[in-house]
Coordinates of C-alpha atoms in Angstrom, one line a residue:
M26 CA 42.3 -54.3 -7.8
P27 CA 39.3 -54.9 -10.1
A28 CA 36.5 -52.4 -9.6
D29 CA 33.6 -54.6 -10.7
S30 CA 30.3 -53.9 -9.0
V31 CA 29.5 -56.1 -6.0
F32 CA 25.8 -55.6 -6.5
P33 CA 25.1 -59.1 -8.0
R34 CA 26.3 -60.5 -4.6
L35 CA 24.7 -57.7 -2.6
E36 CA 21.2 -57.8 -4.1
P37 CA 20.2 -61.2 -2.7
L38 CA 21.0 -60.0 0.8
L39 CA 18.8 -56.9 0.7
P40 CA 15.5 -58.5 1.5
R41 CA 17.1 -59.9 4.7
V42 CA 18.1 -56.5 6.3
Q43 CA 16.4 -53.5 7.8
K44 CA 16.0 -50.5 5.4
P45 CA 17.6 -52.1 2.3
I46 CA 16.9 -48.9 0.4
Q47 CA 19.9 -47.3 2.0
Y48 CA 22.3 -49.6 0.2
V49 CA 21.0 -49.3 -3.4
G50 CA 22.1 -45.8 -4.5
G51 CA 20.6 -44.0 -7.5
E52 CA 19.6 -40.9 -5.6
L53 CA 18.5 -37.8 -7.6
N54 CA 21.7 -35.9 -8.4
S55 CA 24.1 -38.8 -7.6
T56 CA 26.9 -39.3 -10.0
V57 CA 28.4 -42.5 -11.6
K58 CA 31.4 -41.9 -13.8
D59 CA 33.5 -44.1 -16.1
W60 CA 36.0 -45.9 -13.9
D61 CA 38.6 -46.3 -16.7
A62 CA 38.4 -42.6 -17.7
A63 CA 39.4 -41.5 -14.2
A64 CA 43.0 -40.8 -13.2
V65 CA 42.2 -40.4 -9.5
R66 CA 39.4 -42.1 -7.7
W67 CA 38.0 -41.2 -4.3
A68 CA 35.7 -43.1 -2.0
L69 CA 34.1 -40.6 0.5
M70 CA 32.6 -41.8 3.8
Y71 CA 30.6 -40.3 6.6
P72 CA 31.1 -42.9 9.3
D73 CA 27.5 -43.3 10.3
A74 CA 24.3 -44.8 9.0
Y75 CA 22.9 -43.5 5.6
E76 CA 20.2 -41.6 7.3
V77 CA 22.7 -39.5 9.2
G78 CA 25.5 -39.5 6.5
L79 CA 23.7 -38.6 3.3
P80 CA 22.6 -35.1 4.4
N81 CA 26.1 -34.2 5.7
Q82 CA 27.1 -31.0 3.9
G83 CA 30.8 -31.7 4.1
V84 CA 30.7 -35.0 2.2
M85 CA 28.1 -33.7 -0.2
I86 CA 30.3 -30.7 -1.1
L87 CA 33.4 -32.7 -1.7
Y88 CA 31.5 -35.3 -3.7
E89 CA 30.4 -32.6 -6.1
V90 CA 33.7 -30.6 -6.2
L91 CA 35.7 -33.8 -7.1
N92 CA 33.2 -35.1 -9.7
E93 CA 33.3 -31.7 -11.5
V94 CA 36.9 -32.5 -12.5
A95 CA 36.9 -34.4 -15.8
D96 CA 39.5 -37.1 -14.9
V97 CA 38.4 -37.5 -11.2
L98 CA 35.8 -39.8 -9.8
A99 CA 34.2 -39.7 -6.4
E100 CA 31.7 -42.1 -4.9
R101 CA 30.1 -42.4 -1.4
T102 CA 30.0 -45.1 1.3
Y103 CA 28.4 -45.2 4.7
A104 CA 28.5 -47.4 7.8
V105 CA 26.5 -50.5 7.4
W106 CA 24.1 -51.6 10.1
P107 CA 25.0 -54.7 12.1
D108 CA 22.5 -56.9 10.3
M109 CA 24.0 -56.0 6.9
E110 CA 27.6 -56.4 8.3
K111 CA 26.8 -60.0 9.5
L112 CA 25.6 -60.9 6.0
M113 CA 28.4 -59.2 4.2
R114 CA 30.9 -61.2 6.3
E115 CA 29.1 -64.4 5.7
H116 CA 28.9 -63.9 1.9
S117 CA 32.3 -62.1 1.4
V118 CA 30.8 -58.8 0.2
P119 CA 33.3 -56.0 0.9
Q120 CA 32.6 -52.4 2.0
F121 CA 31.1 -50.9 -1.1
T122 CA 30.1 -47.5 -2.5
V123 CA 26.4 -46.8 -2.9
D124 CA 26.9 -45.1 -6.3
A125 CA 28.3 -47.9 -8.4
H126 CA 28.7 -50.6 -5.7
R127 CA 32.4 -50.7 -6.2
P128 CA 34.7 -52.1 -3.5
V129 CA 36.2 -49.3 -1.4
K130 CA 39.6 -51.1 -1.5
A131 CA 39.8 -50.4 -5.3
F132 CA 39.9 -46.6 -4.9
D133 CA 43.0 -44.4 -4.7
V134 CA 41.8 -42.5 -1.6
F135 CA 39.4 -43.5 1.2
G136 CA 38.4 -40.2 2.6
V137 CA 36.4 -40.1 5.9
S138 CA 34.8 -37.0 7.4
F139 CA 34.5 -37.0 11.2
S140 CA 32.3 -34.5 12.9
T141 CA 32.4 -36.5 16.1
E142 CA 35.0 -38.9 17.6
L143 CA 32.4 -41.5 18.4
G144 CA 32.6 -42.7 14.8
Y145 CA 36.1 -44.1 15.2
T146 CA 35.0 -47.7 15.7
N147 CA 32.9 -47.4 12.5
L148 CA 36.1 -46.4 10.7
L149 CA 37.8 -49.6 11.8
N150 CA 34.8 -51.7 10.8
A151 CA 34.7 -50.2 7.3
L152 CA 38.5 -50.8 6.9
D153 CA 38.1 -54.4 7.9
L154 CA 35.1 -55.0 5.7
A155 CA 36.9 -53.4 2.8
G156 CA 39.9 -55.7 3.2
I157 CA 42.2 -52.8 4.0
P158 CA 44.7 -53.5 6.8
L159 CA 43.7 -51.7 10.0
E160 CA 47.3 -50.5 10.8
A161 CA 48.6 -48.0 8.3
A162 CA 52.1 -49.6 8.6
D163 CA 50.7 -52.8 7.1
R164 CA 49.3 -51.3 3.9
T165 CA 50.8 -51.6 0.5
E166 CA 50.6 -49.8 -2.8
D167 CA 47.4 -51.8 -3.5
D168 CA 45.6 -50.1 -0.6
P169 CA 44.0 -46.7 -0.8
I170 CA 45.4 -43.8 1.1
V171 CA 43.2 -43.5 4.2
L172 CA 42.6 -39.8 4.7
I173 CA 40.4 -38.1 7.3
G174 CA 39.0 -34.6 7.7
G175 CA 36.3 -32.8 9.6
H176 CA 36.4 -31.3 13.1
A177 CA 37.8 -34.4 14.8
S178 CA 40.8 -34.2 12.5
F179 CA 42.1 -31.3 14.6
N180 CA 43.3 -34.0 16.9
P181 CA 43.7 -37.2 14.9
E182 CA 46.3 -38.8 17.3
P183 CA 43.9 -41.4 18.8
I184 CA 43.5 -43.0 15.3
A185 CA 47.0 -42.1 14.1
D186 CA 47.9 -45.8 13.7
F187 CA 44.9 -46.4 11.5
I188 CA 45.1 -43.5 9.1
D189 CA 47.6 -42.5 6.5
A190 CA 46.9 -38.8 6.5
A191 CA 44.7 -36.0 7.9
V192 CA 43.5 -32.7 6.4
V193 CA 42.8 -29.9 8.9
G194 CA 40.3 -27.3 8.0
D195 CA 38.2 -26.6 4.9
G196 CA 38.2 -29.4 2.3
E197 CA 37.2 -27.9 -1.0
Q198 CA 40.7 -26.7 -2.2
A199 CA 42.5 -29.3 -0.1
V200 CA 41.0 -32.3 -2.0
L201 CA 41.9 -30.8 -5.3
Q202 CA 45.5 -30.2 -4.2
I203 CA 45.7 -33.8 -2.9
T204 CA 44.3 -35.0 -6.2
D205 CA 46.9 -33.1 -8.2
V206 CA 49.7 -34.8 -6.1
I207 CA 48.3 -38.3 -6.6
R208 CA 47.6 -37.7 -10.3
A209 CA 51.3 -36.6 -10.9
W210 CA 52.7 -39.5 -8.8
K211 CA 50.6 -42.1 -10.7
A212 CA 51.5 -40.5 -14.1
E213 CA 55.2 -40.8 -13.2
G214 CA 54.8 -44.6 -12.6
R215 CA 54.3 -44.4 -8.8
P216 CA 58.0 -43.7 -8.0
G217 CA 59.0 -44.6 -4.4
G218 CA 55.7 -46.4 -3.8
R219 CA 53.3 -45.5 -1.0
D220 CA 55.9 -43.9 1.1
E221 CA 56.9 -41.4 -1.6
L222 CA 53.3 -40.5 -2.2
L223 CA 52.7 -39.8 1.5
F224 CA 55.9 -37.8 1.7
R225 CA 54.8 -35.6 -1.3
L226 CA 51.6 -35.0 0.5
A227 CA 53.3 -34.2 3.8
V228 CA 55.8 -31.6 2.3
T229 CA 52.9 -29.5 1.1
G230 CA 52.5 -28.4 4.7
G231 CA 48.7 -28.9 4.6
V232 CA 48.5 -32.6 5.0
Y233 CA 49.4 -34.4 8.3
V234 CA 51.0 -37.8 7.9
P235 CA 51.4 -39.4 11.3
R236 CA 54.1 -41.9 10.2
F237 CA 56.5 -39.0 9.7
Y238 CA 56.2 -37.9 13.3
D239 CA 57.6 -39.5 16.5
V240 CA 56.0 -39.0 19.9
D241 CA 58.2 -39.2 23.0
Y242 CA 56.8 -39.5 26.5
L243 CA 57.9 -38.5 30.0
E244 CA 57.9 -41.0 32.8
D245 CA 54.7 -39.6 34.2
G246 CA 52.8 -40.2 31.0
R247 CA 52.9 -36.7 29.6
I248 CA 54.2 -36.0 26.1
Q249 CA 57.8 -34.8 25.9
R250 CA 57.7 -33.8 22.3
V251 CA 56.3 -34.5 18.9
A252 CA 58.9 -34.2 16.2
P253 CA 59.3 -35.0 12.4
N254 CA 61.4 -38.1 11.8
R255 CA 62.2 -37.2 8.2
S256 CA 63.9 -34.2 6.6
G257 CA 61.5 -31.9 4.7
V258 CA 58.5 -32.7 6.8
P259 CA 57.2 -29.6 8.5
W260 CA 57.2 -29.2 12.3
R261 CA 53.6 -27.9 12.2
V262 CA 50.8 -28.7 9.8
S263 CA 48.5 -25.8 8.8
K264 CA 44.8 -25.7 8.4
H265 CA 43.1 -24.9 5.1
T266 CA 40.8 -21.9 4.9
V267 CA 38.5 -21.2 1.9
M268 CA 38.1 -17.5 1.3
D269 CA 35.3 -15.9 -0.7
L270 CA 32.5 -18.4 -0.3
D271 CA 30.7 -17.0 -3.4
E272 CA 33.4 -18.7 -5.5
W273 CA 32.5 -22.1 -3.9
P274 CA 28.7 -22.3 -4.3
Y275 CA 28.4 -25.9 -3.3
P276 CA 26.4 -28.1 -3.3
K277 CA 24.9 -26.9 -6.6
Q278 CA 23.0 -30.2 -7.1
P279 CA 22.2 -31.4 -3.6
L280 CA 21.5 -35.1 -3.1
V281 CA 17.9 -36.2 -2.6
P282 CA 17.8 -39.3 -0.3
L283 CA 15.8 -42.4 -1.2
A284 CA 15.1 -43.2 2.4
E285 CA 14.1 -41.0 5.3
T286 CA 17.1 -39.0 6.7
V287 CA 17.6 -36.8 9.8
H288 CA 17.3 -33.6 7.6
E289 CA 14.6 -33.5 4.9
R290 CA 15.5 -30.2 3.4
M291 CA 17.9 -28.4 1.1
S292 CA 20.6 -26.5 3.0
V293 CA 22.7 -23.5 2.1
E294 CA 25.7 -22.5 4.3
I295 CA 25.3 -18.7 4.6
F296 CA 28.6 -18.1 6.3
R297 CA 31.5 -20.0 7.8
G298 CA 33.3 -19.4 11.0
C299 CA 32.3 -17.6 14.2
T300 CA 34.0 -15.1 16.4
R301 CA 31.4 -14.9 19.3
G302 CA 34.2 -16.5 21.3
C303 CA 32.2 -19.1 23.2
R304 CA 35.0 -20.9 25.1
F305 CA 33.5 -24.4 25.0
C306 CA 32.8 -24.3 21.2
Q307 CA 35.5 -26.0 19.1
A308 CA 33.6 -25.4 15.9
G309 CA 33.7 -21.6 16.5
M310 CA 37.4 -21.6 17.4
I311 CA 38.7 -23.8 14.6
T312 CA 36.7 -22.3 11.7
R313 CA 37.8 -18.7 12.2
P314 CA 37.7 -16.1 10.6
V315 CA 34.0 -15.3 9.7
R316 CA 33.4 -15.4 6.0
E317 CA 29.9 -14.5 4.8
R318 CA 28.3 -15.6 1.6
S319 CA 26.7 -12.6 -0.1
I320 CA 23.0 -12.1 -0.2
T321 CA 22.9 -12.6 -4.0
G322 CA 25.2 -15.7 -3.7
I323 CA 22.7 -17.2 -1.2
G324 CA 19.8 -16.4 -3.5
E325 CA 21.4 -18.1 -6.5
M326 CA 22.2 -21.2 -4.5
V327 CA 18.7 -21.5 -3.1
E328 CA 17.2 -21.0 -6.6
K329 CA 19.4 -23.7 -8.2
G330 CA 19.1 -26.0 -5.3
L331 CA 15.3 -26.0 -5.2
K332 CA 15.1 -26.6 -8.9
A333 CA 17.5 -29.5 -8.6
T334 CA 15.8 -31.2 -5.7
G335 CA 12.1 -30.3 -5.2
F336 CA 12.6 -29.8 -1.5
E337 CA 10.0 -27.6 0.3
E338 CA 12.3 -26.3 3.0
V339 CA 15.6 -24.4 2.9
G340 CA 17.9 -24.5 5.9
L341 CA 20.1 -21.4 6.3
L342 CA 23.1 -23.0 7.9
S343 CA 26.1 -21.6 9.9
L344 CA 27.3 -21.7 13.5
S345 CA 25.1 -18.6 14.3
S346 CA 22.9 -17.9 11.3
A347 CA 21.1 -14.9 12.8
D348 CA 24.5 -13.1 13.0
H349 CA 24.7 -12.8 9.2
T350 CA 24.8 -9.0 8.6
E351 CA 22.0 -9.2 6.1
I352 CA 19.9 -12.1 7.6
G353 CA 16.8 -9.9 7.7
E354 CA 17.0 -9.1 4.0
V355 CA 17.9 -12.7 3.2
A356 CA 14.9 -14.1 5.1
K357 CA 12.5 -11.5 3.7
G358 CA 13.8 -11.8 0.2
L359 CA 13.5 -15.6 0.1
A360 CA 10.1 -15.5 1.8
D361 CA 8.8 -13.0 -0.8
R362 CA 10.3 -15.0 -3.7
Y363 CA 8.8 -18.3 -2.7
T364 CA 5.4 -17.2 -1.2
E365 CA 3.4 -19.0 -3.9
D366 CA 5.5 -22.1 -3.7
K367 CA 5.1 -22.3 0.1
I368 CA 8.9 -22.9 0.6
G369 CA 9.7 -22.8 4.3
L370 CA 12.9 -21.4 5.8
S371 CA 14.7 -22.6 8.9
L372 CA 17.6 -21.6 11.0
P373 CA 19.5 -23.8 13.5
S374 CA 19.2 -22.7 17.1
T375 CA 19.0 -18.9 17.3
R376 CA 21.1 -16.8 19.7
V377 CA 18.8 -15.1 22.2
D378 CA 20.3 -11.7 21.5
A379 CA 20.0 -12.1 17.7
F380 CA 16.3 -13.0 17.7
N381 CA 13.6 -10.6 16.6
I382 CA 10.0 -11.1 15.7
D383 CA 10.4 -9.8 12.2
L384 CA 13.0 -12.4 11.4
A385 CA 10.9 -15.1 13.0
N386 CA 7.8 -14.1 11.1
E387 CA 9.7 -14.2 7.8
L388 CA 11.1 -17.6 8.6
T389 CA 7.7 -19.0 9.3
R390 CA 5.7 -17.1 6.7
N391 CA 5.6 -19.9 4.1
G392 CA 6.1 -22.9 6.4
R393 CA 4.8 -24.2 9.6
R394 CA 5.3 -22.4 12.9
S395 CA 7.2 -24.9 14.9
G396 CA 9.0 -24.4 18.3
L397 CA 11.9 -22.0 18.7
T398 CA 15.2 -23.2 20.0
F399 CA 17.6 -21.0 22.0
A400 CA 20.9 -22.0 23.6
P401 CA 21.8 -20.1 26.8
E402 CA 24.3 -23.0 27.5
G403 CA 24.9 -22.0 31.1
G404 CA 22.2 -22.0 33.8
S405 CA 23.4 -19.1 35.8
E406 CA 24.7 -15.6 35.0
R407 CA 28.0 -16.5 36.5
M408 CA 28.4 -19.6 34.2
R409 CA 27.5 -17.6 31.1
K410 CA 30.4 -15.3 32.0
V411 CA 32.8 -18.2 32.4
I412 CA 31.9 -19.6 29.0
N413 CA 31.7 -16.2 27.4
K414 CA 28.0 -16.6 26.3
M415 CA 27.0 -13.0 26.7
V416 CA 23.3 -13.5 27.3
S417 CA 21.6 -12.2 30.4
E418 CA 18.4 -13.7 32.0
E419 CA 16.7 -10.5 31.1
D420 CA 17.6 -10.9 27.4
L421 CA 16.1 -14.4 27.5
I422 CA 12.9 -13.5 29.2
R423 CA 12.4 -10.5 26.9
T424 CA 13.0 -12.7 23.8
V425 CA 10.6 -15.5 24.9
A426 CA 8.0 -12.9 25.9
T427 CA 8.1 -11.6 22.3
A428 CA 7.8 -15.1 20.9
Y429 CA 4.9 -16.2 23.2
G430 CA 3.2 -12.9 22.6
N431 CA 3.3 -13.5 18.9
G432 CA 1.7 -16.9 18.8
W433 CA 4.5 -19.4 19.6
R434 CA 3.6 -21.9 22.3
Q435 CA 6.8 -24.0 22.4
V436 CA 10.3 -22.9 23.3
K437 CA 13.3 -25.2 23.7
L438 CA 16.3 -24.2 25.8
Y439 CA 19.6 -25.9 25.4
F440 CA 22.2 -26.1 28.3
M441 CA 25.3 -27.9 29.2
C442 CA 26.3 -29.6 32.4
G443 CA 29.8 -30.1 33.7
L444 CA 31.3 -26.7 32.5
P445 CA 34.5 -25.5 34.3
T446 CA 33.9 -24.2 37.8
E447 CA 30.3 -25.2 37.7
T448 CA 28.4 -26.0 41.0
D449 CA 25.1 -27.7 41.8
E450 CA 23.6 -24.3 42.3
D451 CA 24.6 -23.2 38.8
V452 CA 22.7 -26.1 37.3
L453 CA 19.7 -25.7 39.6
Q454 CA 19.4 -22.2 38.2
I455 CA 18.2 -23.9 34.9
A456 CA 15.0 -24.8 36.7
E457 CA 14.5 -21.2 37.9
M458 CA 15.0 -19.9 34.4
A459 CA 12.6 -22.4 32.9
K460 CA 9.9 -21.5 35.5
K461 CA 10.3 -17.8 34.6
V462 CA 10.0 -18.6 30.9
I463 CA 6.7 -20.4 31.5
A464 CA 5.4 -17.7 33.8
K465 CA 6.2 -15.0 31.3
G466 CA 4.7 -17.1 28.5
R467 CA 1.4 -17.5 30.4
E468 CA 1.4 -13.8 31.2
V469 CA 1.8 -12.4 27.7
S470 CA -0.3 -15.0 25.9
G471 CA -3.1 -15.3 28.4
S472 CA -2.9 -19.0 28.0
R473 CA -1.7 -21.9 30.2
D474 CA -1.0 -23.9 27.1
I475 CA 2.7 -22.9 27.2
R476 CA 5.6 -25.4 27.0
C477 CA 9.3 -25.1 27.6
T478 CA 11.6 -28.0 27.0
V479 CA 15.0 -28.0 28.7
S480 CA 17.6 -30.1 26.9
I481 CA 20.9 -30.7 28.5
G482 CA 24.1 -32.2 27.1
G483 CA 27.3 -33.0 29.0
F484 CA 30.3 -30.7 28.4
V485 CA 33.3 -32.3 26.8
P486 CA 36.5 -30.2 26.7
K487 CA 37.9 -30.0 23.1
P488 CA 41.3 -29.3 21.5
H489 CA 42.0 -25.8 20.2
T490 CA 39.7 -24.1 22.7
P491 CA 40.4 -22.2 25.9
F492 CA 38.9 -25.2 27.8
Q493 CA 41.5 -27.6 26.3
W494 CA 43.3 -27.5 29.7
A495 CA 40.1 -27.9 31.8
P496 CA 39.2 -31.0 33.9
Q497 CA 36.1 -32.8 32.7
L498 CA 33.3 -33.6 35.2
D499 CA 33.2 -37.3 36.0
A500 CA 30.1 -39.2 34.9
K501 CA 28.8 -40.0 38.5
T502 CA 28.8 -36.3 39.5
T503 CA 27.2 -35.3 36.2
D504 CA 24.4 -37.8 36.7
E505 CA 23.9 -36.7 40.4
R506 CA 23.7 -33.1 39.4
L507 CA 21.2 -33.7 36.6
Q508 CA 19.1 -35.9 39.0
K509 CA 18.9 -33.0 41.4
L510 CA 17.7 -30.7 38.6
R511 CA 15.1 -33.2 37.5
D512 CA 13.8 -33.6 41.0
V513 CA 13.5 -29.8 41.4
I514 CA 11.5 -29.4 38.2
R515 CA 9.2 -32.4 38.9
A516 CA 8.5 -31.2 42.4
D517 CA 7.2 -27.8 41.2
R518 CA 3.4 -28.0 41.1
Q519 CA 2.8 -24.7 39.4
Y520 CA 5.2 -25.1 36.5
G521 CA 6.7 -28.6 36.5
K522 CA 4.2 -30.2 34.1
S523 CA 4.8 -27.5 31.5
I524 CA 8.6 -28.1 31.5
G525 CA 9.9 -30.9 29.4
F526 CA 13.3 -32.3 30.5
R527 CA 15.7 -34.2 28.3
Y528 CA 19.3 -35.1 29.1
H529 CA 22.0 -37.6 28.4
D530 CA 23.8 -39.4 31.2
G531 CA 27.5 -38.6 31.7
K532 CA 29.0 -41.9 30.4
P533 CA 29.1 -41.2 26.6
G534 CA 30.7 -37.8 27.4
I535 CA 33.6 -39.5 29.2
V536 CA 34.3 -41.7 26.2
E537 CA 34.0 -38.7 23.9
G538 CA 36.4 -36.8 26.2
L539 CA 38.9 -39.7 26.1
L540 CA 38.8 -39.7 22.3
S541 CA 38.8 -35.9 21.8
R542 CA 41.9 -35.2 24.0
G543 CA 43.6 -38.5 23.7
D544 CA 47.0 -39.3 22.2
R545 CA 48.3 -42.3 20.2
R546 CA 48.1 -44.7 23.2
V547 CA 44.3 -44.4 23.0
G548 CA 44.4 -46.2 19.6
K549 CA 44.8 -49.5 21.5
I550 CA 41.6 -48.8 23.3
I551 CA 39.6 -48.1 20.1
R552 CA 40.9 -51.3 18.5
A553 CA 40.0 -53.3 21.6
V554 CA 36.5 -51.9 21.7
W555 CA 36.0 -52.6 18.0
E556 CA 37.3 -56.2 18.3
D557 CA 34.8 -56.6 21.2
G558 CA 31.9 -55.6 18.9
G559 CA 31.9 -51.8 19.4
R560 CA 30.0 -50.1 16.6
F561 CA 27.8 -47.0 16.2
D562 CA 29.0 -45.5 19.5
G563 CA 27.0 -42.3 18.9
W564 CA 23.8 -44.3 19.1
S565 CA 22.6 -45.0 22.7
E566 CA 21.2 -48.4 21.8
H567 CA 24.7 -49.5 20.5
F568 CA 26.9 -47.7 23.0
S569 CA 28.5 -49.7 25.9
F570 CA 30.3 -47.7 28.6
D571 CA 31.4 -50.9 30.3
R572 CA 33.0 -52.2 27.0
W573 CA 35.0 -48.9 26.7
M574 CA 36.1 -49.0 30.3
K575 CA 37.2 -52.6 30.3
S576 CA 39.0 -52.2 27.0
A577 CA 40.8 -49.1 28.4
E578 CA 41.8 -50.8 31.6
K579 CA 43.3 -53.7 29.6
A580 CA 44.9 -51.5 26.9
L581 CA 46.5 -49.1 29.3
A582 CA 47.6 -51.7 31.9
D583 CA 51.3 -51.1 31.2
E584 CA 51.0 -47.3 30.8
P585 CA 51.3 -44.7 33.5
V586 CA 47.9 -43.2 32.4
D587 CA 44.3 -44.2 32.6
V588 CA 40.9 -42.9 31.5
D589 CA 40.7 -40.3 34.4
W590 CA 44.2 -39.0 33.3
Y591 CA 42.8 -38.2 29.9
T592 CA 39.4 -36.8 31.0
T593 CA 39.0 -35.4 34.6
R594 CA 42.6 -34.2 35.0
E595 CA 43.4 -30.5 34.6
R596 CA 46.4 -29.7 32.3
D597 CA 49.1 -27.1 33.0
W598 CA 50.3 -24.4 30.6
N599 CA 53.7 -26.1 30.0
E600 CA 52.2 -29.5 29.1
V601 CA 52.7 -30.5 25.4
L602 CA 49.3 -31.3 24.1
P603 CA 48.8 -34.1 21.6
W604 CA 47.6 -31.7 18.9
D605 CA 50.1 -28.9 19.4
H606 CA 51.8 -29.7 16.1
L607 CA 48.5 -29.1 14.2
D608 CA 48.1 -25.4 13.6
S609 CA 44.5 -24.1 13.8
G610 CA 45.9 -20.5 13.6
L611 CA 45.0 -19.8 17.2
D612 CA 47.9 -18.6 19.3
K613 CA 48.4 -20.9 22.3
D614 CA 49.2 -17.9 24.5
W615 CA 45.9 -16.3 23.5
L616 CA 44.0 -19.5 24.3
W617 CA 45.6 -19.7 27.7
E618 CA 44.8 -16.1 28.5
D619 CA 41.2 -16.7 27.6
W620 CA 41.2 -19.8 29.9
Q621 CA 42.4 -17.5 32.7
D622 CA 39.7 -15.0 31.8
A623 CA 37.2 -17.8 32.1
L624 CA 38.3 -18.6 35.6
D625 CA 38.1 -14.9 36.4
E626 CA 34.6 -14.7 34.8
V627 CA 35.7 -12.1 32.3
E628 CA 33.8 -11.7 29.1
V629 CA 35.3 -10.9 25.7
E630 CA 33.5 -9.2 22.8
D631 CA 33.0 -10.4 19.3
C632 CA 35.9 -9.2 17.1
R633 CA 33.6 -8.7 14.2
W634 CA 32.4 -5.5 15.8
T635 CA 35.4 -4.6 17.9
P636 CA 39.1 -4.1 17.5
C637 CA 41.2 -7.3 17.1
F638 CA 42.0 -9.4 20.2
D639 CA 45.1 -11.0 18.6
C640 CA 43.8 -14.6 18.6
G641 CA 46.3 -15.1 15.8
V642 CA 44.2 -16.6 13.0
C643 CA 44.1 -13.7 10.5
P644 CA 47.9 -13.0 10.3
Q645 CA 48.9 -16.6 10.8
M646 CA 46.6 -18.0 8.1
Q647 CA 46.8 -14.9 5.9
T648 CA 43.1 -14.5 6.1
E649 CA 40.6 -11.8 7.1
I650 CA 37.1 -11.4 8.3
Q651 CA 34.7 -11.1 5.4
I652 CA 31.3 -9.6 6.3
G653 CA 28.7 -7.3 4.7
P654 CA 26.5 -5.6 4.4
T655 CA 26.7 -5.6 0.6
G656 CA 23.7 -3.2 0.3
Q657 CA 22.2 -5.5 -2.4
K658 CA 18.7 -6.7 -2.4
L659 CA 17.4 -10.2 -3.1
L660 CA 15.0 -9.3 -5.9
P661 CA 12.4 -11.7 -7.2
L662 CA 13.8 -13.7 -10.2
S663 CA 10.8 -12.7 -12.3
V664 CA 7.8 -10.5 -12.0
K665 CA 4.6 -12.4 -12.1
Q666 CA 1.8 -10.8 -14.1
P667 CA -1.7 -10.5 -12.8
S668 CA -4.0 -13.2 -14.2
G669 CA -5.5 -12.4 -17.6
Q670 CA -2.6 -10.2 -18.8
G671 CA 0.1 -11.2 -21.2
V672 CA 3.8 -11.1 -20.4

């Protein structure tokens, strides 16, 4: 297919849409390469709006890794807003990349990174706008390989009919291996067509190709088995794990957005993986083992990134950043280095038991002192044992006392509703905890100007976690439980006005639960929702629960299953789960034992600091935990002379 720019057709449409800047490209550090000089061409998508997609680290890293290869080209595309979609359809403008405005259909690979399943309708919309057949079975050699990655790829079954392949795990090395396979196949003259290329990818053992697997069902709707339908295709597909993060210091040239985005900062991933063992946390389970970036590696990335971008804030990212073995040295070293430049530092939400005032002061030394965010997750001590979040109420009160006593006035607490075995009383304990936080804040600060915001999300059981067997709480009970909590907080005359309360209703969580633990039959629902106008389901103003439920009822009319079967039903040990043939390294027996420990309210330590608990990841994936301390210091890059003296 010709790869001419569609910009001449697009440009007249820009004055007619909201935020036209998101479609023009040309960001600082973006890359446009010669089309004809490339042997393999990737279109990379984060299936959400530009403002959410551009800062995404995963896409940004792969964009740079691929473009560093001389004969490889990678460009980016994002979901277009409904106003732009309408005009594109009217004027026959296909889904395009923002870098060179080339049609997505012209690329060899259309790679989509899913961090949430609520982007599935945006995938279908992008395929349709691109002119790529929705069903993988209908595609020809002229269509790109539709490949997905990200956390949702650990159960790609609900979109198995729409994708050609899925990569499970870290993407840096995987995309280069896939590129090598495609390059060789094209150089040989494309022998065997599309089917042969997909077969070559499948036999590597690290790429899942749904068309090479058949799913058989029992009469009651459960899966009987998932089996390869072709010789040479592996029974299980393994996840990719990048070891030694210092060898992968990406992004080196972070993209600087033209329009306002959700994160206005430069970010450095300081370690990958987490072994805290929170039972609800899919990200922590599927990214094991822990691999720390060295203190010097972090320092070099920050220095290069700031020079390349001009950002004034650095985010130190990971699943639990305060757990880095040298986080104190990292924060102090960076704060010292950038004192004169007023470069601020930030962490994602901090574990209560990892917080200390020295760290907090270093993080805010050059930036503004904003609120602190902590995530106890469970309202009662009992619930925190169930989910293995080893934080006591005393820990929390002690930590917030330290914060309020040192000048902070705002603390945000994040909880979940609908966790396994949870009762109304467990959730109402959140109000009691918030009141104690306010009381302690007033006591240590001597001020009544103290705020605590309680933010609550609905729990969704995820694949490859101990809670993958758990029943999900139905939307009606979730809403009733949260209403009771809200009433208790508002009724309190002494503390109620100092407690902010934010929560999401239970309906989006049910749809997310349907998609996260669904099988191939759910694909019919996704298509029906999209055909009925479903887009941007992660945005409350675009989400329609009724549309999903009506589509599900129609799509599953001839099946022995329904939405409740996928969401609020508890699974047994012997049930074949839709994702069992995708190997995250976690031993299924270990996950089941941890599920039983949850029901018995038994806590498990972090294996970083204790003997191995045999979760299976290290021996299975031939990996190991990589942590410091290195003993190195983050020295200033140069010594600044006092004024009036020569160098």
